[in-house]
mmCIF file of C-alpha atoms in Angstrom:
data_model
loop_
_atom_site.group_PDB
_atom_site.id
_atom_site.type_symbol
_atom_site.label_atom_id
_atom_site.label_comp_id
_atom_site.label_asym_id
_atom_site.label_seq_id
_atom_site.Cartn_x
_atom_site.Cartn_y
_atom_site.Cartn_z
ATOM 1 C CA ASP A 57 33.687 -9.320 -36.979
ATOM 2 C CA ALA A 58 34.885 -5.838 -37.475
ATOM 3 C CA GLY A 59 38.277 -7.478 -35.565
ATOM 4 C CA VAL A 60 40.370 -5.759 -32.700
ATOM 5 C CA ILE A 61 39.882 -1.764 -32.858
ATOM 6 C CA GLN A 62 42.346 0.549 -30.970
ATOM 7 C CA SER A 63 42.225 4.174 -31.335
ATOM 8 C CA PRO A 64 43.744 6.151 -31.949
ATOM 9 C CA ARG A 65 45.943 5.249 -34.700
ATOM 10 C CA HIS A 66 48.555 7.169 -34.445
ATOM 11 C CA GLU A 67 49.320 9.492 -31.333
ATOM 12 C CA VAL A 68 52.308 12.583 -30.787
ATOM 13 C CA THR A 69 53.209 13.893 -27.300
ATOM 14 C CA GLU A 70 55.014 15.903 -25.762
ATOM 15 C CA MET A 71 57.283 14.287 -22.978
ATOM 16 C CA GLY A 72 55.562 14.563 -20.057
ATOM 17 C CA GLN A 73 52.552 13.578 -21.281
ATOM 18 C CA GLU A 74 49.072 11.331 -20.333
ATOM 19 C CA VAL A 75 48.377 8.672 -23.412
ATOM 20 C CA THR A 76 45.725 6.103 -22.998
ATOM 21 C CA LEU A 77 45.725 4.307 -25.472
ATOM 22 C CA ARG A 78 41.973 1.874 -25.922
ATOM 23 C CA CYS A 79 41.293 -1.469 -27.574
ATOM 24 C CA LYS A 80 38.195 -3.306 -28.130
ATOM 25 C CA PRO A 81 38.339 -7.182 -28.421
ATOM 26 C CA ILE A 82 36.927 -8.865 -30.808
ATOM 27 C CA SER A 83 34.047 -10.451 -29.089
ATOM 28 C CA GLY A 84 33.147 -13.470 -26.725
ATOM 29 C CA HIS A 85 37.018 -13.376 -26.684
ATOM 30 C CA ASP A 86 37.977 -14.227 -23.243
ATOM 31 C CA TYR A 87 41.440 -12.664 -23.366
ATOM 32 C CA LEU A 88 42.774 -9.745 -24.379
ATOM 33 C CA PHE A 89 47.344 -8.455 -25.018
ATOM 34 C CA TRP A 90 49.061 -5.301 -24.519
ATOM 35 C CA TYR A 91 52.493 -5.136 -26.302
ATOM 36 C CA ARG A 92 55.150 -3.388 -27.678
ATOM 37 C CA GLN A 93 56.494 -3.518 -30.493
ATOM 38 C CA THR A 94 60.152 -1.630 -31.761
ATOM 39 C CA MET A 95 63.070 -1.927 -34.421
ATOM 40 C CA MET A 96 65.475 -2.928 -31.346
ATOM 41 C CA ARG A 97 63.106 -5.223 -29.336
ATOM 42 C CA GLY A 98 60.762 -6.404 -32.021
ATOM 43 C CA LEU A 99 57.359 -7.523 -30.416
ATOM 44 C CA GLU A 100 57.550 -7.352 -26.185
ATOM 45 C CA LEU A 101 54.265 -8.529 -24.327
ATOM 46 C CA LEU A 102 53.056 -6.279 -21.542
ATOM 47 C CA ILE A 103 50.240 -7.659 -20.134
ATOM 48 C CA TYR A 104 47.065 -9.880 -20.400
ATOM 49 C CA PHE A 105 44.123 -9.929 -19.661
ATOM 50 C CA ASN A 106 41.944 -13.149 -18.802
ATOM 51 C CA ASN A 107 38.197 -12.082 -18.448
ATOM 52 C CA ASN A 108 39.046 -8.330 -17.250
ATOM 53 C CA VAL A 109 41.058 -9.329 -15.344
ATOM 54 C CA PRO A 110 45.718 -9.002 -15.643
ATOM 55 C CA ILE A 111 47.363 -12.186 -15.065
ATOM 56 C CA ASP A 112 50.904 -11.037 -15.774
ATOM 57 C CA ASP A 113 52.200 -7.351 -15.763
ATOM 58 C CA SER A 114 55.320 -8.628 -15.859
ATOM 59 C CA GLY A 115 56.756 -6.582 -19.186
ATOM 60 C CA MET A 116 54.841 -3.543 -18.219
ATOM 61 C CA PRO A 117 58.430 -1.792 -18.149
ATOM 62 C CA GLU A 118 57.595 0.974 -14.960
ATOM 63 C CA ASP A 119 55.226 1.894 -13.316
ATOM 64 C CA ARG A 120 54.163 4.626 -15.095
ATOM 65 C CA PHE A 121 52.608 2.373 -17.316
ATOM 66 C CA SER A 122 49.427 0.782 -16.435
ATOM 67 C CA ALA A 123 46.649 -1.041 -18.037
ATOM 68 C CA LYS A 124 42.640 -1.782 -16.942
ATOM 69 C CA MET A 125 40.152 -3.623 -18.689
ATOM 70 C CA PRO A 126 37.144 -1.865 -17.231
ATOM 71 C CA ASN A 127 34.403 -5.121 -18.812
ATOM 72 C CA ALA A 128 34.928 -7.356 -21.300
ATOM 73 C CA SER A 129 34.791 -5.305 -24.330
ATOM 74 C CA PHE A 130 37.083 -2.262 -23.616
ATOM 75 C CA SER A 131 41.499 -1.961 -22.109
ATOM 76 C CA THR A 132 43.131 1.097 -21.640
ATOM 77 C CA LEU A 133 46.675 1.082 -21.502
ATOM 78 C CA LYS A 134 48.554 4.505 -20.062
ATOM 79 C CA ILE A 135 50.945 6.039 -19.628
ATOM 80 C CA GLN A 136 52.201 8.742 -17.413
ATOM 81 C CA PRO A 137 54.221 10.550 -17.437
ATOM 82 C CA SER A 138 55.456 9.736 -20.757
ATOM 83 C CA GLU A 139 58.944 9.919 -22.329
ATOM 84 C CA PRO A 140 60.377 9.901 -25.393
ATOM 85 C CA ARG A 141 62.114 5.831 -24.842
ATOM 86 C CA ASP A 142 58.076 4.973 -24.780
ATOM 87 C CA SER A 143 57.636 6.256 -28.583
ATOM 88 C CA ALA A 144 57.069 2.719 -30.207
ATOM 89 C CA VAL A 145 53.571 0.585 -32.036
ATOM 90 C CA TYR A 146 51.223 -0.504 -29.541
ATOM 91 C CA PHE A 147 49.183 -3.628 -30.255
ATOM 92 C CA CYS A 148 45.629 -5.035 -28.745
ATOM 93 C CA ALA A 149 45.661 -8.768 -29.580
ATOM 94 C CA SER A 150 42.884 -11.146 -28.013
ATOM 95 C CA ARG A 151 41.868 -14.671 -28.396
ATOM 96 C CA LEU A 152 39.404 -16.795 -27.488
ATOM 97 C CA ALA A 153 39.697 -18.992 -24.595
ATOM 98 C CA GLY A 154 39.457 -22.732 -24.813
ATOM 99 C CA GLY A 155 41.285 -22.484 -29.064
ATOM 100 C CA PRO A 156 43.691 -24.742 -30.165
ATOM 101 C CA SER A 157 46.570 -24.787 -27.424
ATOM 102 C CA TYR A 158 48.934 -22.768 -30.439
ATOM 103 C CA ASN A 159 46.944 -19.562 -29.024
ATOM 104 C CA GLU A 160 46.193 -17.448 -32.378
ATOM 105 C CA GLN A 161 46.238 -14.065 -31.242
ATOM 106 C CA PHE A 162 44.159 -11.969 -33.156
ATOM 107 C CA PHE A 163 45.779 -8.694 -33.185
ATOM 108 C CA GLY A 164 44.477 -4.807 -33.605
ATOM 109 C CA PRO A 165 45.956 -2.209 -36.132
ATOM 110 C CA GLY A 166 47.974 -1.180 -33.598
ATOM 111 C CA THR A 167 48.922 3.029 -32.517
ATOM 112 C CA ARG A 168 51.474 4.427 -32.992
ATOM 113 C CA LEU A 169 52.796 6.535 -30.563
ATOM 114 C CA THR A 170 55.493 9.164 -30.691
ATOM 115 C CA VAL A 171 56.674 11.090 -27.742
ATOM 116 C CA LEU A 172 58.531 14.380 -28.652
ATOM 117 C CA GLN B 225 70.704 -14.130 -24.599
ATOM 118 C CA LYS B 226 67.028 -14.153 -26.104
ATOM 119 C CA GLU B 227 64.563 -16.659 -25.721
ATOM 120 C CA VAL B 228 64.450 -16.485 -29.522
ATOM 121 C CA GLU B 229 66.240 -15.282 -32.123
ATOM 122 C CA GLN B 230 65.457 -14.055 -35.399
ATOM 123 C CA ASP B 231 67.902 -12.604 -39.066
ATOM 124 C CA PRO B 232 65.470 -8.856 -39.279
ATOM 125 C CA GLY B 233 67.109 -8.987 -42.652
ATOM 126 C CA PRO B 234 65.798 -7.094 -44.803
ATOM 127 C CA LEU B 235 66.266 -10.412 -47.950
ATOM 128 C CA SER B 236 65.147 -8.606 -50.642
ATOM 129 C CA VAL B 237 64.447 -11.246 -53.730
ATOM 130 C CA PRO B 238 63.050 -11.694 -57.520
ATOM 131 C CA GLU B 239 59.739 -12.793 -57.850
ATOM 132 C CA GLY B 240 59.433 -16.009 -58.106
ATOM 133 C CA ALA B 241 62.485 -17.037 -56.163
ATOM 134 C CA ILE B 242 62.302 -19.510 -53.370
ATOM 135 C CA VAL B 243 62.644 -17.292 -49.731
ATOM 136 C CA SER B 244 63.782 -19.278 -46.242
ATOM 137 C CA LEU B 245 62.998 -17.742 -42.851
ATOM 138 C CA ASN B 246 64.715 -19.388 -39.883
ATOM 139 C CA CYS B 247 64.756 -18.505 -36.342
ATOM 140 C CA THR B 248 66.865 -20.348 -33.649
ATOM 141 C CA TYR B 249 65.514 -20.986 -29.779
ATOM 142 C CA SER B 250 66.719 -22.011 -26.468
ATOM 143 C CA ASN B 251 63.931 -22.650 -24.317
ATOM 144 C CA SER B 252 62.962 -27.395 -24.858
ATOM 145 C CA ALA B 253 59.554 -26.465 -23.527
ATOM 146 C CA PHE B 254 58.463 -24.714 -26.086
ATOM 147 C CA GLN B 255 56.049 -26.662 -28.125
ATOM 148 C CA TYR B 256 53.771 -25.012 -30.686
ATOM 149 C CA PHE B 257 55.235 -22.746 -33.514
ATOM 150 C CA MET B 258 54.136 -20.339 -35.364
ATOM 151 C CA TRP B 259 54.933 -17.995 -38.059
ATOM 152 C CA TYR B 260 53.431 -14.323 -38.841
ATOM 153 C CA ARG B 261 53.208 -12.525 -41.134
ATOM 154 C CA GLN B 262 52.752 -8.789 -40.867
ATOM 155 C CA TYR B 263 52.647 -5.858 -43.840
ATOM 156 C CA SER B 264 53.571 -2.489 -42.930
ATOM 157 C CA ARG B 265 51.340 -0.784 -40.826
ATOM 158 C CA LYS B 266 49.237 -3.355 -39.610
ATOM 159 C CA GLY B 267 48.553 -6.080 -36.990
ATOM 160 C CA PRO B 268 50.707 -9.631 -37.114
ATOM 161 C CA GLU B 269 48.263 -12.393 -38.700
ATOM 162 C CA LEU B 270 48.873 -16.426 -37.826
ATOM 163 C CA LEU B 271 50.164 -17.292 -41.205
ATOM 164 C CA MET B 272 50.839 -21.068 -39.948
ATOM 165 C CA TYR B 273 51.611 -23.396 -36.746
ATOM 166 C CA THR B 274 52.981 -26.815 -36.315
ATOM 167 C CA TYR B 275 54.016 -28.271 -32.981
ATOM 168 C CA SER B 276 55.445 -31.430 -33.360
ATOM 169 C CA SER B 277 59.499 -31.968 -35.715
ATOM 170 C CA GLY B 278 59.105 -32.083 -39.397
ATOM 171 C CA ASN B 279 57.378 -30.196 -42.070
ATOM 172 C CA LYS B 280 53.986 -28.808 -43.107
ATOM 173 C CA GLU B 281 53.291 -27.702 -45.777
ATOM 174 C CA ASP B 282 50.471 -25.138 -46.758
ATOM 175 C CA GLY B 283 50.205 -23.966 -50.205
ATOM 176 C CA ARG B 284 53.591 -22.542 -51.288
ATOM 177 C CA PHE B 285 54.160 -22.603 -47.412
ATOM 178 C CA THR B 286 55.650 -25.488 -45.555
ATOM 179 C CA ALA B 287 56.843 -24.255 -42.278
ATOM 180 C CA GLN B 288 59.910 -26.669 -40.423
ATOM 181 C CA VAL B 289 61.027 -27.897 -37.117
ATOM 182 C CA ASP B 290 63.860 -30.110 -35.940
ATOM 183 C CA LYS B 291 63.311 -29.068 -31.856
ATOM 184 C CA SER B 292 66.698 -31.405 -31.733
ATOM 185 C CA SER B 293 68.479 -28.514 -33.025
ATOM 186 C CA LYS B 294 65.621 -25.917 -32.235
ATOM 187 C CA TYR B 295 65.684 -24.406 -35.156
ATOM 188 C CA ILE B 296 62.279 -23.473 -37.563
ATOM 189 C CA SER B 297 62.767 -22.274 -40.156
ATOM 190 C CA LEU B 298 59.072 -21.397 -43.400
ATOM 191 C CA PHE B 299 59.931 -21.821 -46.933
ATOM 192 C CA ILE B 300 58.402 -19.761 -49.505
ATOM 193 C CA ARG B 301 57.775 -21.079 -53.191
ATOM 194 C CA ASP B 302 57.374 -19.065 -56.571
ATOM 195 C CA SER B 303 57.560 -15.609 -54.169
ATOM 196 C CA GLN B 304 54.878 -13.485 -54.975
ATOM 197 C CA PRO B 305 55.681 -9.499 -54.448
ATOM 198 C CA SER B 306 52.183 -10.320 -52.481
ATOM 199 C CA ASP B 307 54.663 -12.117 -49.777
ATOM 200 C CA SER B 308 56.028 -8.651 -48.782
ATOM 201 C CA ALA B 309 55.857 -8.439 -45.364
ATOM 202 C CA THR B 310 58.037 -9.216 -42.379
ATOM 203 C CA TYR B 311 57.345 -12.819 -41.066
ATOM 204 C CA LEU B 312 57.767 -12.888 -37.432
ATOM 205 C CA CYS B 313 58.393 -16.565 -35.645
ATOM 206 C CA ALA B 314 56.596 -17.509 -32.541
ATOM 207 C CA MET B 315 56.418 -19.508 -29.478
ATOM 208 C CA VAL B 316 54.163 -21.064 -26.865
ATOM 209 C CA SER B 317 54.599 -23.844 -23.995
ATOM 210 C CA GLY B 318 51.591 -25.864 -23.935
ATOM 211 C CA GLY B 319 48.482 -24.602 -21.531
ATOM 212 C CA TYR B 320 51.104 -21.267 -21.591
ATOM 213 C CA GLN B 321 49.423 -17.429 -22.651
ATOM 214 C CA LYS B 322 52.882 -16.016 -22.956
ATOM 215 C CA VAL B 323 54.155 -16.615 -26.619
ATOM 216 C CA THR B 324 57.606 -15.935 -27.649
ATOM 217 C CA PHE B 325 58.185 -13.810 -31.065
ATOM 218 C CA GLY B 326 60.642 -13.431 -33.009
ATOM 219 C CA THR B 327 61.657 -10.177 -33.959
ATOM 220 C CA GLY B 328 61.204 -10.354 -37.808
ATOM 221 C CA THR B 329 62.758 -10.639 -40.953
ATOM 222 C CA LYS B 330 60.950 -7.976 -43.404
ATOM 223 C CA LEU B 331 61.234 -9.853 -46.942
ATOM 224 C CA GLN B 332 60.934 -7.753 -50.428
ATOM 225 C CA VAL B 333 59.983 -9.596 -52.842
ATOM 226 C CA ILE B 334 60.906 -7.757 -56.397
ATOM 227 C CA PRO B 335 58.324 -7.997 -59.396
#
């Protein structure tokens, strides 16, 4: 299995522009998670889906952030308009329902976003 | 106060040293405790997990949980340069999907 795939790996954009991050979870996994990682705040959960349905988006910082999962093999995280404080590494992770209770999640390589 | 506190380091040790990484937490509902390892420019990967107080050993790694003190540790024996990474503690309540991560401790093992 190729693991969780994210694109792009790096994104540099200017303040005010729309940014779309993409994720392909591991085939067969039922849960998909979007995280943001910064030095100051560490790894923060933004939103997670179960069977393509958003379950908890309480970590989404503002209305500028939105996430979709149109099918089991694809999800997007969109920031519109982007701001410099959105600069971070964004990770997508997936896991299999019914797995061990410790909830092992499999992470993608991340998208490093820089907003100028 | 954050639910999980972890010293960010960085921690620099010579090869062969014993490394101790620690986290404290405040949420008594946490039942499962994990350590993830994150190499530079990579996503975190699960290293070890445990759900009870006491020690769990896996090769050179030992995970320790003290629920009464709300304190968890990861010990690395005979540390190797390949152990250089950021180590994140993580915790979850049983039946829940939301994992709470520490901010990570950056470890460098010098040859």
